[in-house]
Every structure is written in structure tokens, then in C-alpha cells.
JSON list of C-alpha atoms in Angstrom, two decimals:
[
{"chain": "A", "resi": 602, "resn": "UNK", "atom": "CA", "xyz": [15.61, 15.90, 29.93]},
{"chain": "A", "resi": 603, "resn": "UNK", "atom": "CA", "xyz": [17.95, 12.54, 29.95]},
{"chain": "A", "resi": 604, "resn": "UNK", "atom": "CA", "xyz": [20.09, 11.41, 27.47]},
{"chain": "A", "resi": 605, "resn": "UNK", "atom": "CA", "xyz": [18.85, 8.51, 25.54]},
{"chain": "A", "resi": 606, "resn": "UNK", "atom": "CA", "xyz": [19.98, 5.44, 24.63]},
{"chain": "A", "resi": 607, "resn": "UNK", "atom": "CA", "xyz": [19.67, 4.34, 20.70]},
{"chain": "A", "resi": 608, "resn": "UNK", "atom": "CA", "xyz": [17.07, 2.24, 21.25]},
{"chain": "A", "resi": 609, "resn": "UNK", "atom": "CA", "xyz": [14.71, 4.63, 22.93]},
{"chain": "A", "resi": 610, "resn": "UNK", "atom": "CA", "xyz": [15.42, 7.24, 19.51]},
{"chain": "A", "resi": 611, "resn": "UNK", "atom": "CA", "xyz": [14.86, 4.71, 17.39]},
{"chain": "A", "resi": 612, "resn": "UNK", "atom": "CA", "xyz": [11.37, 3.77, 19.32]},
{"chain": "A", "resi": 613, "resn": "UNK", "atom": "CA", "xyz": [10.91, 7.35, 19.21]},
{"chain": "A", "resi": 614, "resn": "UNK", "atom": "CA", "xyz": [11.52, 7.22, 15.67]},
{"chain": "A", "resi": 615, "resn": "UNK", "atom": "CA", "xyz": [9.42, 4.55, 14.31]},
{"chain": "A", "resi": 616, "resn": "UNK", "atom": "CA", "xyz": [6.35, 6.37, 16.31]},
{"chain": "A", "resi": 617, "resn": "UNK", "atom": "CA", "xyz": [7.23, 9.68, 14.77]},
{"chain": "A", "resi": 618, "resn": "UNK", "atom": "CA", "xyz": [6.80, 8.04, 11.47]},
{"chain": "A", "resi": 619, "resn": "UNK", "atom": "CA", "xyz": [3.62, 5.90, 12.04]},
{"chain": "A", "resi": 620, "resn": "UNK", "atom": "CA", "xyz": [1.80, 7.67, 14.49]},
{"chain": "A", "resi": 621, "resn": "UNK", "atom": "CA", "xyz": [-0.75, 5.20, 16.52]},
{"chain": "A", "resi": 622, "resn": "UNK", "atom": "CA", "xyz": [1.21, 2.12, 15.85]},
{"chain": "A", "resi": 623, "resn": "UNK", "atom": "CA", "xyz": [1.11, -0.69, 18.18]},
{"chain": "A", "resi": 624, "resn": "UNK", "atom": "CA", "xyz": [3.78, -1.83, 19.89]},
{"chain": "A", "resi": 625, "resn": "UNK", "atom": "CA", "xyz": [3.57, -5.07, 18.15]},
{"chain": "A", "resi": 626, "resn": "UNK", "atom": "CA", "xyz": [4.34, -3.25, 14.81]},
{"chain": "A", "resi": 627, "resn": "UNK", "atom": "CA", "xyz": [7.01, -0.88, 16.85]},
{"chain": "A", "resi": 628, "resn": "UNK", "atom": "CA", "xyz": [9.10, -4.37, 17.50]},
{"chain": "A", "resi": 629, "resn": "UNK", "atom": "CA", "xyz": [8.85, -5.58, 13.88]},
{"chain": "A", "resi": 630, "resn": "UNK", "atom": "CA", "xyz": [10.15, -2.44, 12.59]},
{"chain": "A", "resi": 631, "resn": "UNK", "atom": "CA", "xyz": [12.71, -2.53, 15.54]},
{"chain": "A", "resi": 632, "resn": "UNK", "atom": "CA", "xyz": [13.99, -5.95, 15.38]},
{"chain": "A", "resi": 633, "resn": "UNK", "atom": "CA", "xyz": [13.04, -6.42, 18.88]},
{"chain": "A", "resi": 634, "resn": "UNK", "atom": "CA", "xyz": [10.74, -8.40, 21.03]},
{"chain": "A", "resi": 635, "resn": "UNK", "atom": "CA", "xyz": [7.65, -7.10, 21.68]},
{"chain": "A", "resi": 636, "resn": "UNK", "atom": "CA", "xyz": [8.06, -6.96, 25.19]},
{"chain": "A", "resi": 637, "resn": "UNK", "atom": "CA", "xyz": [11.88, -5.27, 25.43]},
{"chain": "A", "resi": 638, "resn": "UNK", "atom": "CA", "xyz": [9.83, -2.47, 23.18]},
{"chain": "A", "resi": 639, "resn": "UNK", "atom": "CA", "xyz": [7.15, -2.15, 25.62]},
{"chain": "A", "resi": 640, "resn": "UNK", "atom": "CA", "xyz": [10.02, -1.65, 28.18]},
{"chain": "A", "resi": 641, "resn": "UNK", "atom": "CA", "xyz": [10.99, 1.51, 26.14]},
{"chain": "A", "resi": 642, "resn": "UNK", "atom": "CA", "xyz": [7.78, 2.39, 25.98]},
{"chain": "A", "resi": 643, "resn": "UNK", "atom": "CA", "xyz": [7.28, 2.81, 30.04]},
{"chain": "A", "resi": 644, "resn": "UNK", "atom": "CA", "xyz": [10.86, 4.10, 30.30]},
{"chain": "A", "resi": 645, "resn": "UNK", "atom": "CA", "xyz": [9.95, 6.78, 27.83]},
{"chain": "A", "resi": 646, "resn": "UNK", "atom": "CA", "xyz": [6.29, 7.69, 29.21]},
{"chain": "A", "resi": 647, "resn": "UNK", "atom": "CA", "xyz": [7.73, 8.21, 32.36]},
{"chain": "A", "resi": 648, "resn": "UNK", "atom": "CA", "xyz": [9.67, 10.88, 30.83]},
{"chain": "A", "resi": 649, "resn": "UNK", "atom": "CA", "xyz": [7.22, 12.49, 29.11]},
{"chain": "A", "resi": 650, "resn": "UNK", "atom": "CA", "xyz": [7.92, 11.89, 25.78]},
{"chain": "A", "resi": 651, "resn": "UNK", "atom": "CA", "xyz": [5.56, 9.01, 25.01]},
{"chain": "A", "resi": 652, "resn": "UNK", "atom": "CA", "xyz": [1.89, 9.16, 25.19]},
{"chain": "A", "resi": 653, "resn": "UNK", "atom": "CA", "xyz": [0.03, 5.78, 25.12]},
{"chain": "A", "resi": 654, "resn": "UNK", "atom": "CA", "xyz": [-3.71, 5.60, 23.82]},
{"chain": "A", "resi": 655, "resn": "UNK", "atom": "CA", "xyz": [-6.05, 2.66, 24.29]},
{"chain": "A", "resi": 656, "resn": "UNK", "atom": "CA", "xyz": [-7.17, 2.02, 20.70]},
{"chain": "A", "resi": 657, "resn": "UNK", "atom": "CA", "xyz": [-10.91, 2.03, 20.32]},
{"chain": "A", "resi": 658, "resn": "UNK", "atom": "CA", "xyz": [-11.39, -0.72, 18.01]},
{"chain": "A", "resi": 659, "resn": "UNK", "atom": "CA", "xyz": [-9.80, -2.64, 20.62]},
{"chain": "A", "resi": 660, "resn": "UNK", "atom": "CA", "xyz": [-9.85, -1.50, 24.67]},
{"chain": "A", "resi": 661, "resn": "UNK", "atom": "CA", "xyz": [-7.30, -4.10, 24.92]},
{"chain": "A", "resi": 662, "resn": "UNK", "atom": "CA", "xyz": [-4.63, -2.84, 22.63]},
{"chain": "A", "resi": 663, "resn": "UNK", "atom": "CA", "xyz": [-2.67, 0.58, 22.85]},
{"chain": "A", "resi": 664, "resn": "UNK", "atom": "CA", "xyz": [-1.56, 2.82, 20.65]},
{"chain": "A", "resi": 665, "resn": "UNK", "atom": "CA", "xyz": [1.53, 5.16, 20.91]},
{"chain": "A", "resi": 666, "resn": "UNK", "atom": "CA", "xyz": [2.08, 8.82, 19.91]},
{"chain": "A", "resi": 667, "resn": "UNK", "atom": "CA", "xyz": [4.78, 11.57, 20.50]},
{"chain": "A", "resi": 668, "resn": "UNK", "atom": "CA", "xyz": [4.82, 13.92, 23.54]},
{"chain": "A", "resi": 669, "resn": "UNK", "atom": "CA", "xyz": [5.58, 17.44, 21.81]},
{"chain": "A", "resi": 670, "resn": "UNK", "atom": "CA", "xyz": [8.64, 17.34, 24.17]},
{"chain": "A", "resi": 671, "resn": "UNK", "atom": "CA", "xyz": [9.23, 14.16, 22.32]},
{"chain": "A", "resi": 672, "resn": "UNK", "atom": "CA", "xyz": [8.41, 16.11, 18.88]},
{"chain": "A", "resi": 673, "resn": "UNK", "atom": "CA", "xyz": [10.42, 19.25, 19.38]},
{"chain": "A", "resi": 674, "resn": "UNK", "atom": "CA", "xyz": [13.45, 17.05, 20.74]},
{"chain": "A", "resi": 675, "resn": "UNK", "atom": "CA", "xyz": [13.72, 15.09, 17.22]},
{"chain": "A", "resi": 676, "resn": "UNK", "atom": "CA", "xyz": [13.11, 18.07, 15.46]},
{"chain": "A", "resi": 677, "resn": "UNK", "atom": "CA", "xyz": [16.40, 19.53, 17.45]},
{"chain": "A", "resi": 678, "resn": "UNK", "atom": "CA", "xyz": [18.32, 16.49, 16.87]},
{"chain": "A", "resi": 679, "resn": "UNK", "atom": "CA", "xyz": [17.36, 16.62, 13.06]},
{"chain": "A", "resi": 680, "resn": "UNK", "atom": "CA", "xyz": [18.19, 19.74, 12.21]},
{"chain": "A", "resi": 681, "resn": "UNK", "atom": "CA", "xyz": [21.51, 19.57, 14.32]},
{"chain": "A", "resi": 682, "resn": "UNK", "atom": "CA", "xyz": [22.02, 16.11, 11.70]},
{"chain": "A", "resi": 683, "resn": "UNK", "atom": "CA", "xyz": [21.21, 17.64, 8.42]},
{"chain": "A", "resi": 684, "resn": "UNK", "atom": "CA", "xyz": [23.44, 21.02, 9.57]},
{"chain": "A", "resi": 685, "resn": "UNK", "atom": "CA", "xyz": [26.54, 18.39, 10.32]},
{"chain": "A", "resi": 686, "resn": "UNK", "atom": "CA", "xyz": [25.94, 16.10, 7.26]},
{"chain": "A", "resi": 687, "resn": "UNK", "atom": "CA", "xyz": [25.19, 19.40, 4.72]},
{"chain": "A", "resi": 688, "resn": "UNK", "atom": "CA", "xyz": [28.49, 20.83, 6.04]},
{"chain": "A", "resi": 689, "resn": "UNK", "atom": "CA", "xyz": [30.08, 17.42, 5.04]},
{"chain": "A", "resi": 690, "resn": "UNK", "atom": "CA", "xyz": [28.48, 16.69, 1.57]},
{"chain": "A", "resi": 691, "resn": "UNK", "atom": "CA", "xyz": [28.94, 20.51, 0.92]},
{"chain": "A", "resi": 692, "resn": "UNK", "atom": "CA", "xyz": [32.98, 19.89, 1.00]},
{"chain": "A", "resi": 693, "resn": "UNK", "atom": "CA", "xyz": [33.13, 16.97, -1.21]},
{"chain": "A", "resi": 694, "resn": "UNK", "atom": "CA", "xyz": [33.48, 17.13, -5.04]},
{"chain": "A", "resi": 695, "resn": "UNK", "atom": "CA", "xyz": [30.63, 16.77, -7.44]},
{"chain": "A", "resi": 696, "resn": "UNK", "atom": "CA", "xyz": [31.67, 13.81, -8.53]},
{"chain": "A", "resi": 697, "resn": "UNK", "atom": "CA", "xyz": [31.43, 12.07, -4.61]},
{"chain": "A", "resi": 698, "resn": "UNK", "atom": "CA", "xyz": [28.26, 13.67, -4.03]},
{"chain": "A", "resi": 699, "resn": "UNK", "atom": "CA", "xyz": [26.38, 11.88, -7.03]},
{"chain": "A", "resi": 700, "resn": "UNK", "atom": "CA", "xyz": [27.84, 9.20, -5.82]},
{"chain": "A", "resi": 701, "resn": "UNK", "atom": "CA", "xyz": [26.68, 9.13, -2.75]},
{"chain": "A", "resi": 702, "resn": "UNK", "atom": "CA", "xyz": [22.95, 10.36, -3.50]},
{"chain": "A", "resi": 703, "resn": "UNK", "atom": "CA", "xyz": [23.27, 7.30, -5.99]},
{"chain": "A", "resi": 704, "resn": "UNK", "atom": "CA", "xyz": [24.35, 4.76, -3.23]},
{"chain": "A", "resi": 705, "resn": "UNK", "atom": "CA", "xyz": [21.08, 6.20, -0.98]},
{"chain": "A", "resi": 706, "resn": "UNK", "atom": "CA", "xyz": [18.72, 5.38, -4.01]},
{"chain": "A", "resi": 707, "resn": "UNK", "atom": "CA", "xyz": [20.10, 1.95, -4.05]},
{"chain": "A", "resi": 708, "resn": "UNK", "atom": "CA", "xyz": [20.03, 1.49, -0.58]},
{"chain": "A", "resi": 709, "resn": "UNK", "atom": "CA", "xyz": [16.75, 2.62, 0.07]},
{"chain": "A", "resi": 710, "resn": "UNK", "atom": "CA", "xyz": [15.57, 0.14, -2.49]},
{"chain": "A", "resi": 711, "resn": "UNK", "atom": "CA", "xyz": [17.36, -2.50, -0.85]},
{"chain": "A", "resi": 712, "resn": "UNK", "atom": "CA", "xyz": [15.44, -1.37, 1.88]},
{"chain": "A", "resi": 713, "resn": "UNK", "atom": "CA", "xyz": [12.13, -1.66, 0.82]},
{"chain": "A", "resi": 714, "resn": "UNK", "atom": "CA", "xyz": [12.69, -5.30, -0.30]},
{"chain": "A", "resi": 715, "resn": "UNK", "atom": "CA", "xyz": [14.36, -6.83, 2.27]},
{"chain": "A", "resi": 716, "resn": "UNK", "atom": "CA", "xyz": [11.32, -5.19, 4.92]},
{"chain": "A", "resi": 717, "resn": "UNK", "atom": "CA", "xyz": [8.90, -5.32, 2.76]},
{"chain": "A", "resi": 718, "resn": "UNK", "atom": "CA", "xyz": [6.14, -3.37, 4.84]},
{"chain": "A", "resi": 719, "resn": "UNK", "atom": "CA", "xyz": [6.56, -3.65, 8.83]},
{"chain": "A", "resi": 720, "resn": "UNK", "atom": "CA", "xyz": [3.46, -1.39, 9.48]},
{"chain": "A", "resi": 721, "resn": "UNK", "atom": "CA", "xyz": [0.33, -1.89, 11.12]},
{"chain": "A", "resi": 722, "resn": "UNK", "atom": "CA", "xyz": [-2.33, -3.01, 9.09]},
{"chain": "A", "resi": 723, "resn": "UNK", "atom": "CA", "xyz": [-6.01, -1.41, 9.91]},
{"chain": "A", "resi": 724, "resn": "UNK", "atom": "CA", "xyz": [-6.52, -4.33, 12.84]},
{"chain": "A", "resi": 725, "resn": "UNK", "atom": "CA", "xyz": [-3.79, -3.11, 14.36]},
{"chain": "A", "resi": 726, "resn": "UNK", "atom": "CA", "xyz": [-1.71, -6.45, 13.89]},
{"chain": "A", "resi": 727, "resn": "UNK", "atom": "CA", "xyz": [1.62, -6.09, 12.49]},
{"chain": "A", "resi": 728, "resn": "UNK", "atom": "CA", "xyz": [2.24, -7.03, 8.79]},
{"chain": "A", "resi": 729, "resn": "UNK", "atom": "CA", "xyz": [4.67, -9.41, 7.68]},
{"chain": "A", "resi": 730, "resn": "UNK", "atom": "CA", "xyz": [7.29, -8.89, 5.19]},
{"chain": "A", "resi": 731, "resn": "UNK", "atom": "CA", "xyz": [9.87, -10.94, 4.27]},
{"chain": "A", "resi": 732, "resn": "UNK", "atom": "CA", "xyz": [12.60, -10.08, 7.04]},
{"chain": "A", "resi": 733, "resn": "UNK", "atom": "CA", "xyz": [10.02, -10.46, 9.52]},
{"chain": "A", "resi": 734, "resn": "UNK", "atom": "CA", "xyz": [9.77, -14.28, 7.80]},
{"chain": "A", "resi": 735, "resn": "UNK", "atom": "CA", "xyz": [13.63, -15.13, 8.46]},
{"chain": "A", "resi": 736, "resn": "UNK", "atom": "CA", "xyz": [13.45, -13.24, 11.62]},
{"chain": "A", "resi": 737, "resn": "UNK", "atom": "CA", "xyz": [10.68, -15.40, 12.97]},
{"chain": "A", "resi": 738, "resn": "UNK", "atom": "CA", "xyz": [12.56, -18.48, 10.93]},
{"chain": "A", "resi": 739, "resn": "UNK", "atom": "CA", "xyz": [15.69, -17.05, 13.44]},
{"chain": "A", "resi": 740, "resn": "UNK", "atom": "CA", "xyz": [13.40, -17.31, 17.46]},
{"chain": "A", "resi": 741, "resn": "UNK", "atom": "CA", "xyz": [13.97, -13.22, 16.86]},
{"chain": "A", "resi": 742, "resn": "UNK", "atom": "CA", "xyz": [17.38, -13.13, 16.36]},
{"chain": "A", "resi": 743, "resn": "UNK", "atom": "CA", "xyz": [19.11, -9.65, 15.47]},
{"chain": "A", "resi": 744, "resn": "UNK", "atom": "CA", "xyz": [21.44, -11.70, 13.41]}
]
């Protein structure tokens, strides 16, 4: 199997965690234009680790879903990540752990309001949050 680049894990990613989503709504959650994720999309199905779907609401539209290669090579790469970063949280003192699982509540909040969905909606359009307003505000600009 090839290395990958971040951008093909983070595709990889975003399909894990909405299964079926379009690649529209991949590229909003990505930052990305839509047709630099469809790129990644071919890249990746040529390896086997992306599946694409026609959606049946719409013949026109596809829909993307993990490979299990794709599946069991996250789930590697997971578990390898929560081993490292366990070992590392394990070492510090109480007092830095709190801290830190209090800075990922606050971040995660921050999170949620600066995206403010990103997901498909039931058309299979991607919703619009407010990043997704001052990227379009920015021509698409990771700025």
C-alpha cells in the first residue's frame, strides 16, 4: 500500500466520519476546491481505498465510502495514535492533564462555532456554516 499524503488521510477521514457524503460536502469540510478533492478521490480509488457510489436520488451525483483496506488502515493508524499520545499524557502530572482535557473542551467548542455544520444535507448539497461564508467571502482561500 503507498504512503499518503495529508490530504488524502484527511479525505479519508472526513468519509470515515460521514459515510456517503458528496464530494461537494468533502471540500467544505476540507477547505478545498471541489475539484482538487475529486482529484483525491481518483488518486485514492485507484488504490483501493475509496469506493464511489452513484447516489440514487440523483444518477448524476456520487457518493463516497471506505474500502475496508481503507477502514482497517485508519483503524491501524488510530490505534498506533492513541498508543503514542496515552504514553505521553500518561507521563505528565495531574495537574497538566486536566489541563489539557480542559483546553480540548474549549477547542472543540471553538470548533463547532467557527464550522458550524459542513455536512451534507438530505439533497446531497453541502450546508453552509459560517466559515464556509468567509471562505466563499475569501474566492476559497485557505487563509
Amino acid at each position: 500500500m503507498p504512503n499518503l499524503r495529508g490530504a488524502q488521510v484527511e479525505l479519508l477521514q472526513v468519509v470515515e466520519q460521514q459515510p456517503g457524503v458528496s464530494v461537494a460536502g468533502a471540500a467544505l469540510q476540507l477547505r478545498m476546491a471541489p475539484n482538487s478533492v475529486s482529484t483525491l478521490v481518483n488518486q485514492l480509488a485507484r488504490v483501493g481505498l475509496l469506493r464511489r457510489e452513484t447516489d440514487p436520488a440523483d444518477r448524476r451525483a456520487i457518493r463516497l465510502h471506505l474500502t475496508d483496506a481503507a477502514a482497517h488502515r485508519i483503524a491501524a493508524w488510530r490505534h498506533a495514535r492513541t498508543r503514542l499520545v496515552g504514553g505521553a499524557l500518561a507521563n505528565l502530572s495531574k495537574v497538566d492533564q486536566k489541563a489539557v482535557a480542559d483546553a480540548l473542551r474549549g477547542l472543540n467548542a471553538l470548533v463547532r462555532a467557527v464550522e458550524g455544520g459542513g455536512a451534507d444535507d438530505r439533497d446531497g448539497r453541502a450546508m453552509q456554516g459560517p466559515a464556509a461564508v468567509v471562505r466563499r467571502a475569501g474566492r476559497g482561500r485557505r487563509d
